[in-house]
Every structure is written in C-alpha cells, then in structure tokens.
Amino acid sequence: MDHPVSKKVHESSVEDYTYRFFPNDLNSNGTVFGGLVMGLLDRLALVVAEKHSGGTCVTASVDALNFLAPAGIEDHLIFKAAINRVWNTSMEIGLKVIAHNPQTDQSRHIVSAYFTFVSLGENQKPRKIPVIEPETPSEKRRYAEAEIRRNLRFKHKEEIRKMRNKK
C-alpha cells in the first residue's frame, strides 16, 4: 500500500474528544483516577498514530505525563491530540486534557503528555511513515521541542547503558 510522503498535522489530529466520567471513575480523593486518564490518553494517541501512518502502531514510550491539576465529578474532560514530529518509523504525539465545568463554563488545563509510537508493517517490523508538515507557529514549536525530547531520551538511554556496563 502506497502512503503519502508527507501529511499536514490537522489530517490526523483529534481536537475535542469529550469524556464524561462518573463516581466509579474517581479515586479516594474524590478526583478523577489518574490511571483512567492514562489509558484514555494511550488509546487516543493510538488513534492519531494509526490515522497518520495508515497502519498498525504500538506505544514505544511515554516521555512525560504531567498531572497539572485535578478534575472533579462536575467536570467534563476534553482531550486534544496531534502528531508533533515524525522520524523514520516512529512519531511523537502530544496530548492535552482540559477539565471543563459546564455549570460555570470554566476550563483549565489539567494534563500534558507525550507518547511515542512505532508503526508496524509486515512481520510486525517497524515501517516507514509519512513525515508531517508543520504549518502554524504552534505546530512548528511542538515540532522543534519533540526533537529535544527525542535527543534527551537517547542521551538518557546511553547514560544508563554506560552505568550498567561499569559494573
């Protein structure tokens, strides 16, 4: 199957996926259970990755998952996800969660996350995927920041490898 050489960010992004949670989704503190949010983020990032690559993808890493503020039972969660950058067979997806209280019409940013996915082809081997063409200032900023995170991942991996080999 032929795939385009490049795609626009908006072609695979998810802008306003809304999730309404219920009392069984709360932790003992009365706020939304973080594990629920983590699972929803991974699933939504997968949708974006597979939409972009046109095939099966798997989670390779989670660079950061930052809980910035809690959400309560009165809130709806609004998820946003988009490709930040594509390398050869992998891609970084940035995710943001907004808690919106429909009674007060107040919104606040509560979670930011960065997931890396790998696209798989025949025999479950990584396969090349289309690059993205960042257009807006925000897309260009996220594109540049993704490379910084990738370089830090590689540096971290190398430092641990060196430390383990000293023993």
mmCIF file of C-alpha atoms in Angstrom:
data_model
loop_
_atom_site.group_PDB
_atom_site.id
_atom_site.type_symbol
_atom_site.label_atom_id
_atom_site.label_comp_id
_atom_site.label_asym_id
_atom_site.label_seq_id
_atom_site.Cartn_x
_atom_site.Cartn_y
_atom_site.Cartn_z
ATOM 1 C CA MET A 1 0.000 0.000 0.000
ATOM 2 C CA ASP A 2 1.397 3.384 -1.015
ATOM 3 C CA HIS A 3 1.369 6.175 1.553
ATOM 4 C CA PRO A 4 1.829 9.891 1.011
ATOM 5 C CA VAL A 5 5.333 11.216 1.559
ATOM 6 C CA SER A 6 4.037 13.906 3.911
ATOM 7 C CA LYS A 7 0.861 14.978 5.677
ATOM 8 C CA LYS A 8 -0.428 18.049 7.435
ATOM 9 C CA VAL A 9 -0.749 17.861 11.239
ATOM 10 C CA HIS A 10 -4.501 18.504 11.167
ATOM 11 C CA GLU A 11 -5.102 15.471 8.918
ATOM 12 C CA SER A 12 -4.690 13.082 11.860
ATOM 13 C CA SER A 13 -5.303 15.250 14.924
ATOM 14 C CA VAL A 14 -8.177 14.920 17.362
ATOM 15 C CA GLU A 15 -9.403 18.286 18.582
ATOM 16 C CA ASP A 16 -12.217 17.902 21.076
ATOM 17 C CA TYR A 17 -12.790 14.364 22.273
ATOM 18 C CA THR A 18 -15.045 14.796 25.302
ATOM 19 C CA TYR A 19 -15.249 12.247 28.097
ATOM 20 C CA ARG A 20 -17.774 12.361 30.910
ATOM 21 C CA PHE A 21 -16.750 10.351 33.936
ATOM 22 C CA PHE A 22 -18.852 9.015 36.800
ATOM 23 C CA PRO A 23 -18.368 8.284 40.524
ATOM 24 C CA ASN A 24 -16.721 4.911 39.845
ATOM 25 C CA ASP A 25 -14.004 6.807 37.880
ATOM 26 C CA LEU A 26 -12.903 8.767 40.967
ATOM 27 C CA ASN A 27 -10.012 7.985 43.296
ATOM 28 C CA SER A 28 -10.209 8.019 47.084
ATOM 29 C CA ASN A 29 -9.543 11.766 46.974
ATOM 30 C CA GLY A 30 -12.750 12.405 45.005
ATOM 31 C CA THR A 31 -10.942 13.409 41.817
ATOM 32 C CA VAL A 32 -10.640 11.577 38.512
ATOM 33 C CA PHE A 33 -8.431 8.468 38.743
ATOM 34 C CA GLY A 34 -5.102 9.135 37.008
ATOM 35 C CA GLY A 35 -4.918 5.604 35.608
ATOM 36 C CA LEU A 36 -8.192 6.167 33.765
ATOM 37 C CA VAL A 37 -6.773 9.321 32.167
ATOM 38 C CA MET A 38 -3.538 7.490 31.257
ATOM 39 C CA GLY A 39 -5.485 4.736 29.499
ATOM 40 C CA LEU A 40 -7.631 7.220 27.613
ATOM 41 C CA LEU A 41 -4.529 9.150 26.525
ATOM 42 C CA ASP A 42 -2.838 5.999 25.202
ATOM 43 C CA ARG A 43 -5.945 4.993 23.240
ATOM 44 C CA LEU A 44 -6.421 8.468 21.785
ATOM 45 C CA ALA A 45 -2.744 8.734 20.850
ATOM 46 C CA LEU A 46 -3.053 5.355 19.120
ATOM 47 C CA VAL A 47 -5.979 6.648 17.052
ATOM 48 C CA VAL A 48 -3.882 9.624 15.922
ATOM 49 C CA ALA A 49 -0.823 7.440 15.189
ATOM 50 C CA GLU A 50 -2.790 4.908 13.134
ATOM 51 C CA LYS A 51 -4.705 7.636 11.324
ATOM 52 C CA HIS A 52 -1.404 9.279 10.385
ATOM 53 C CA SER A 53 0.517 6.134 9.452
ATOM 54 C CA GLY A 54 -2.321 4.254 7.793
ATOM 55 C CA GLY A 55 -1.474 1.076 9.681
ATOM 56 C CA THR A 56 -0.939 -0.676 12.963
ATOM 57 C CA CYS A 57 1.025 1.198 15.625
ATOM 58 C CA VAL A 58 2.285 0.372 19.108
ATOM 59 C CA THR A 59 3.230 2.534 22.067
ATOM 60 C CA ALA A 60 7.023 2.738 22.314
ATOM 61 C CA SER A 61 7.394 5.188 25.196
ATOM 62 C CA VAL A 62 5.747 7.834 27.283
ATOM 63 C CA ASP A 63 8.105 10.776 27.646
ATOM 64 C CA ALA A 64 6.039 12.733 30.064
ATOM 65 C CA LEU A 65 2.633 12.544 31.611
ATOM 66 C CA ASN A 66 2.156 15.577 33.800
ATOM 67 C CA PHE A 67 -0.896 15.956 36.003
ATOM 68 C CA LEU A 68 -1.158 19.715 36.483
ATOM 69 C CA ALA A 69 -4.464 19.947 38.353
ATOM 70 C CA PRO A 70 -7.270 17.617 39.476
ATOM 71 C CA ALA A 71 -10.693 17.228 37.876
ATOM 72 C CA GLY A 72 -13.822 16.721 39.932
ATOM 73 C CA ILE A 73 -17.125 14.961 39.352
ATOM 74 C CA GLU A 74 -18.670 18.148 37.926
ATOM 75 C CA ASP A 75 -16.074 18.353 35.118
ATOM 76 C CA HIS A 76 -16.066 17.019 31.595
ATOM 77 C CA LEU A 77 -12.653 16.090 30.199
ATOM 78 C CA ILE A 78 -11.759 17.447 26.771
ATOM 79 C CA PHE A 79 -8.837 15.704 25.042
ATOM 80 C CA LYS A 80 -6.703 17.102 22.233
ATOM 81 C CA ALA A 81 -4.037 15.068 20.415
ATOM 82 C CA ALA A 82 -1.768 15.727 17.439
ATOM 83 C CA ILE A 83 1.414 14.489 15.836
ATOM 84 C CA ASN A 84 4.325 16.666 16.944
ATOM 85 C CA ARG A 85 7.037 15.076 14.805
ATOM 86 C CA VAL A 86 7.767 12.016 12.692
ATOM 87 C CA TRP A 87 11.141 10.368 12.312
ATOM 88 C CA ASN A 88 11.613 7.277 10.165
ATOM 89 C CA THR A 89 9.310 4.677 11.717
ATOM 90 C CA SER A 90 8.312 6.495 14.905
ATOM 91 C CA MET A 91 6.297 9.558 15.792
ATOM 92 C CA GLU A 92 5.631 11.693 18.846
ATOM 93 C CA ILE A 93 2.052 12.529 19.716
ATOM 94 C CA GLY A 94 1.358 15.429 22.051
ATOM 95 C CA LEU A 95 -1.761 15.316 24.191
ATOM 96 C CA LYS A 96 -3.556 17.873 26.301
ATOM 97 C CA VAL A 97 -6.504 17.440 28.648
ATOM 98 C CA ILE A 98 -8.798 20.276 29.639
ATOM 99 C CA ALA A 99 -11.293 20.000 32.521
ATOM 100 C CA HIS A 100 -14.433 21.930 31.652
ATOM 101 C CA ASN A 101 -17.179 22.628 34.148
ATOM 102 C CA PRO A 102 -20.375 23.062 32.118
ATOM 103 C CA GLN A 103 -22.213 24.678 35.040
ATOM 104 C CA THR A 104 -19.709 27.519 35.422
ATOM 105 C CA ASP A 105 -18.300 27.395 31.862
ATOM 106 C CA GLN A 106 -14.790 27.433 33.405
ATOM 107 C CA SER A 107 -11.971 25.445 31.767
ATOM 108 C CA ARG A 108 -8.471 24.601 32.967
ATOM 109 C CA HIS A 109 -5.529 22.685 31.507
ATOM 110 C CA ILE A 110 -5.033 19.612 33.734
ATOM 111 C CA VAL A 111 -2.769 17.157 31.855
ATOM 112 C CA SER A 112 0.018 17.278 29.253
ATOM 113 C CA ALA A 113 1.626 14.155 27.809
ATOM 114 C CA TYR A 114 3.992 12.995 25.064
ATOM 115 C CA PHE A 115 3.723 9.469 23.673
ATOM 116 C CA THR A 116 5.995 7.870 21.074
ATOM 117 C CA PHE A 117 4.522 5.283 18.721
ATOM 118 C CA VAL A 118 6.121 2.994 16.172
ATOM 119 C CA SER A 119 4.304 1.956 13.012
ATOM 120 C CA LEU A 120 4.431 -1.763 12.225
ATOM 121 C CA GLY A 121 4.294 -3.410 8.834
ATOM 122 C CA GLU A 122 4.745 -6.979 7.689
ATOM 123 C CA ASN A 123 6.032 -9.449 10.281
ATOM 124 C CA GLN A 124 5.498 -6.821 12.987
ATOM 125 C CA LYS A 125 8.630 -4.949 11.832
ATOM 126 C CA PRO A 126 8.827 -1.142 12.004
ATOM 127 C CA ARG A 127 7.838 0.544 8.757
ATOM 128 C CA LYS A 128 8.427 3.982 7.290
ATOM 129 C CA ILE A 129 5.668 6.531 7.765
ATOM 130 C CA PRO A 130 4.845 9.903 6.199
ATOM 131 C CA VAL A 131 6.555 12.941 7.703
ATOM 132 C CA ILE A 132 4.485 15.899 8.830
ATOM 133 C CA GLU A 133 4.483 19.432 7.530
ATOM 134 C CA PRO A 134 4.106 21.805 10.490
ATOM 135 C CA GLU A 135 2.340 24.957 9.346
ATOM 136 C CA THR A 136 1.275 27.071 12.314
ATOM 137 C CA PRO A 137 3.654 28.673 14.841
ATOM 138 C CA SER A 138 2.361 26.229 17.472
ATOM 139 C CA GLU A 139 2.968 23.208 15.222
ATOM 140 C CA LYS A 140 6.475 24.464 14.412
ATOM 141 C CA ARG A 141 7.255 24.953 18.125
ATOM 142 C CA ARG A 142 5.981 21.455 19.001
ATOM 143 C CA TYR A 143 7.990 20.023 16.082
ATOM 144 C CA ALA A 144 11.232 21.561 17.413
ATOM 145 C CA GLU A 145 10.519 20.588 21.024
ATOM 146 C CA ALA A 146 9.889 16.966 20.005
ATOM 147 C CA GLU A 147 13.443 16.698 18.691
ATOM 148 C CA ILE A 148 14.776 17.947 22.035
ATOM 149 C CA ARG A 149 12.769 15.287 23.892
ATOM 150 C CA ARG A 150 13.998 12.594 21.491
ATOM 151 C CA ASN A 151 17.638 13.619 21.969
ATOM 152 C CA LEU A 152 17.177 13.554 25.749
ATOM 153 C CA ARG A 153 15.666 10.040 25.534
ATOM 154 C CA PHE A 154 18.699 8.815 23.595
ATOM 155 C CA LYS A 155 21.106 10.541 25.971
ATOM 156 C CA HIS A 156 19.333 9.062 28.992
ATOM 157 C CA LYS A 157 19.398 5.586 27.447
ATOM 158 C CA GLU A 158 23.136 5.883 26.687
ATOM 159 C CA GLU A 159 23.987 7.129 30.192
ATOM 160 C CA ILE A 160 22.166 4.181 31.769
ATOM 161 C CA ARG A 161 23.876 1.750 29.379
ATOM 162 C CA LYS A 162 27.288 3.155 30.340
ATOM 163 C CA MET A 163 26.475 2.992 34.050
ATOM 164 C CA ARG A 164 25.374 -0.644 33.780
ATOM 165 C CA ASN A 165 28.477 -1.617 31.822
ATOM 166 C CA LYS A 166 30.761 -0.247 34.583
ATOM 167 C CA LYS A 167 29.644 -2.966 36.980
#
